[in-house]
């Protein structure tokens, strides 16, 4: 009788402890596991992924939105303001674009609960690792 109860309790524990899948699990397993990253850098990068998991946002969604979609939005706003229809871009245009984009990215990262150090490590890893860069580029929505 004790064995049956023990088996039943064990079965119930196994069922209740099923693994909860997170949005970046596949990225960690399929992409990140194939990239050589220093241990301390990987710890910080995993902190970024953990923050994104909490908001149910994949790394590539985060990176593509923060570095392409936000930039495109800033460009649309400033193109109207500076009337660049002939391709005449001033230094002021680029300065304002940089400030506007930096502010938009900072706000987005704060909303996702991402600290500045993790964000910079994430940017560095995406830009310097072709496997990650290609994975995110392939997932980028084309207009």
XYZ file of C-alpha atoms in Angstrom:
143
model
C 0.000 0.000 0.000
C 2.853 2.394 0.857
C 4.431 1.757 -2.544
C 1.203 2.642 -4.370
C 0.893 5.875 -2.425
C 4.553 6.687 -3.064
C 4.131 6.058 -6.808
C 0.974 8.181 -6.883
C 2.656 11.053 -5.016
C 5.684 10.847 -7.327
C 3.444 10.903 -10.395
C 1.540 13.917 -9.085
C 4.801 15.741 -8.366
C 6.082 15.066 -11.868
C 2.861 16.321 -13.424
C 2.801 19.479 -11.293
C 6.480 20.234 -11.984
C 6.270 20.334 -15.764
C 8.676 22.832 -17.258
C 7.267 26.181 -18.207
C 8.636 27.144 -21.618
C 9.858 30.683 -22.053
C 9.948 32.655 -25.276
C 13.771 32.663 -25.444
C 14.288 28.955 -24.670
C 14.588 28.036 -28.354
C 17.003 30.934 -28.956
C 19.160 29.783 -26.040
C 19.112 26.186 -27.237
C 19.339 26.626 -31.024
C 21.497 29.733 -31.386
C 23.186 30.845 -28.181
C 24.494 27.366 -27.398
C 26.478 27.442 -30.665
C 28.163 30.786 -29.977
C 31.296 31.119 -27.867
C 30.776 33.910 -25.357
C 32.894 34.579 -22.276
C 31.287 33.344 -19.079
C 30.774 36.752 -17.426
C 29.407 38.237 -20.648
C 27.050 35.274 -21.001
C 25.764 35.834 -17.463
C 24.851 39.432 -18.316
C 23.319 38.375 -21.642
C 21.197 35.769 -19.862
C 19.977 38.525 -17.526
C 18.759 40.352 -20.628
C 17.038 37.212 -21.901
C 15.419 36.666 -18.490
C 14.014 40.223 -18.566
C 12.653 39.613 -22.057
C 11.155 36.266 -21.002
C 9.222 38.041 -18.241
C 7.650 40.306 -20.890
C 7.204 37.420 -23.385
C 9.443 39.123 -25.958
C 12.054 37.210 -27.940
C 15.584 38.574 -28.232
C 15.221 39.068 -31.986
C 11.877 40.865 -31.569
C 13.491 43.148 -29.009
C 16.599 43.832 -31.065
C 14.803 44.325 -34.384
C 12.237 46.642 -32.827
C 14.718 48.699 -30.835
C 17.242 49.090 -33.641
C 15.179 49.087 -36.815
C 11.523 49.900 -36.167
C 12.275 52.716 -33.740
C 14.898 54.132 -36.089
C 12.433 54.011 -38.987
C 9.851 55.868 -36.863
C 12.352 58.574 -35.961
C 13.336 58.884 -39.625
C 9.707 59.364 -40.705
C 9.176 62.113 -38.144
C 12.392 63.960 -38.964
C 12.022 63.588 -42.733
C 8.808 65.623 -42.492
C 10.307 68.150 -40.114
C 13.428 68.761 -42.207
C 11.831 68.273 -45.654
C 14.549 65.993 -46.970
C 12.728 65.109 -50.181
C 15.855 65.956 -52.216
C 18.157 63.992 -49.920
C 19.606 67.053 -48.208
C 20.394 65.890 -44.681
C 21.925 68.383 -42.283
C 24.122 67.763 -39.266
C 21.174 68.898 -37.125
C 19.015 66.172 -38.677
C 21.478 63.443 -37.691
C 22.019 64.889 -34.205
C 18.290 65.054 -33.582
C 17.789 61.560 -34.999
C 20.445 60.172 -32.654
C 18.947 61.902 -29.601
C 15.414 60.863 -30.505
C 16.391 57.250 -31.173
C 18.501 56.992 -28.003
C 15.593 58.270 -25.930
C 13.130 55.898 -27.625
C 15.421 52.883 -27.082
C 16.048 53.826 -23.427
C 12.305 54.142 -22.813
C 11.597 50.809 -24.526
C 14.312 49.039 -22.518
C 13.035 50.507 -19.241
C 9.521 49.298 -20.096
C 10.959 45.815 -20.620
C 12.902 45.941 -17.344
C 16.282 45.793 -19.074
C 19.236 47.427 -17.343
C 21.685 49.482 -19.408
C 24.590 47.054 -19.009
C 22.519 44.087 -20.227
C 21.232 46.120 -23.165
C 24.744 47.089 -24.274
C 25.989 43.502 -23.934
C 22.997 42.341 -25.997
C 23.766 44.882 -28.701
C 27.445 43.898 -28.729
C 26.652 40.186 -28.970
C 24.108 40.656 -31.760
C 26.397 42.843 -33.821
C 29.584 40.794 -33.372
C 28.221 37.254 -33.763
C 27.176 36.305 -37.274
C 25.039 33.365 -36.131
C 22.955 35.588 -33.865
C 22.926 38.456 -36.363
C 21.725 36.167 -39.157
C 19.082 34.584 -36.922
C 17.664 37.995 -36.008
C 17.959 39.340 -39.563
C 16.010 36.352 -40.871
C 13.276 37.070 -38.326
C 13.052 40.764 -39.148
C 9.719 41.765 -40.620
C 10.161 43.097 -44.111
C 8.003 46.091 -45.111
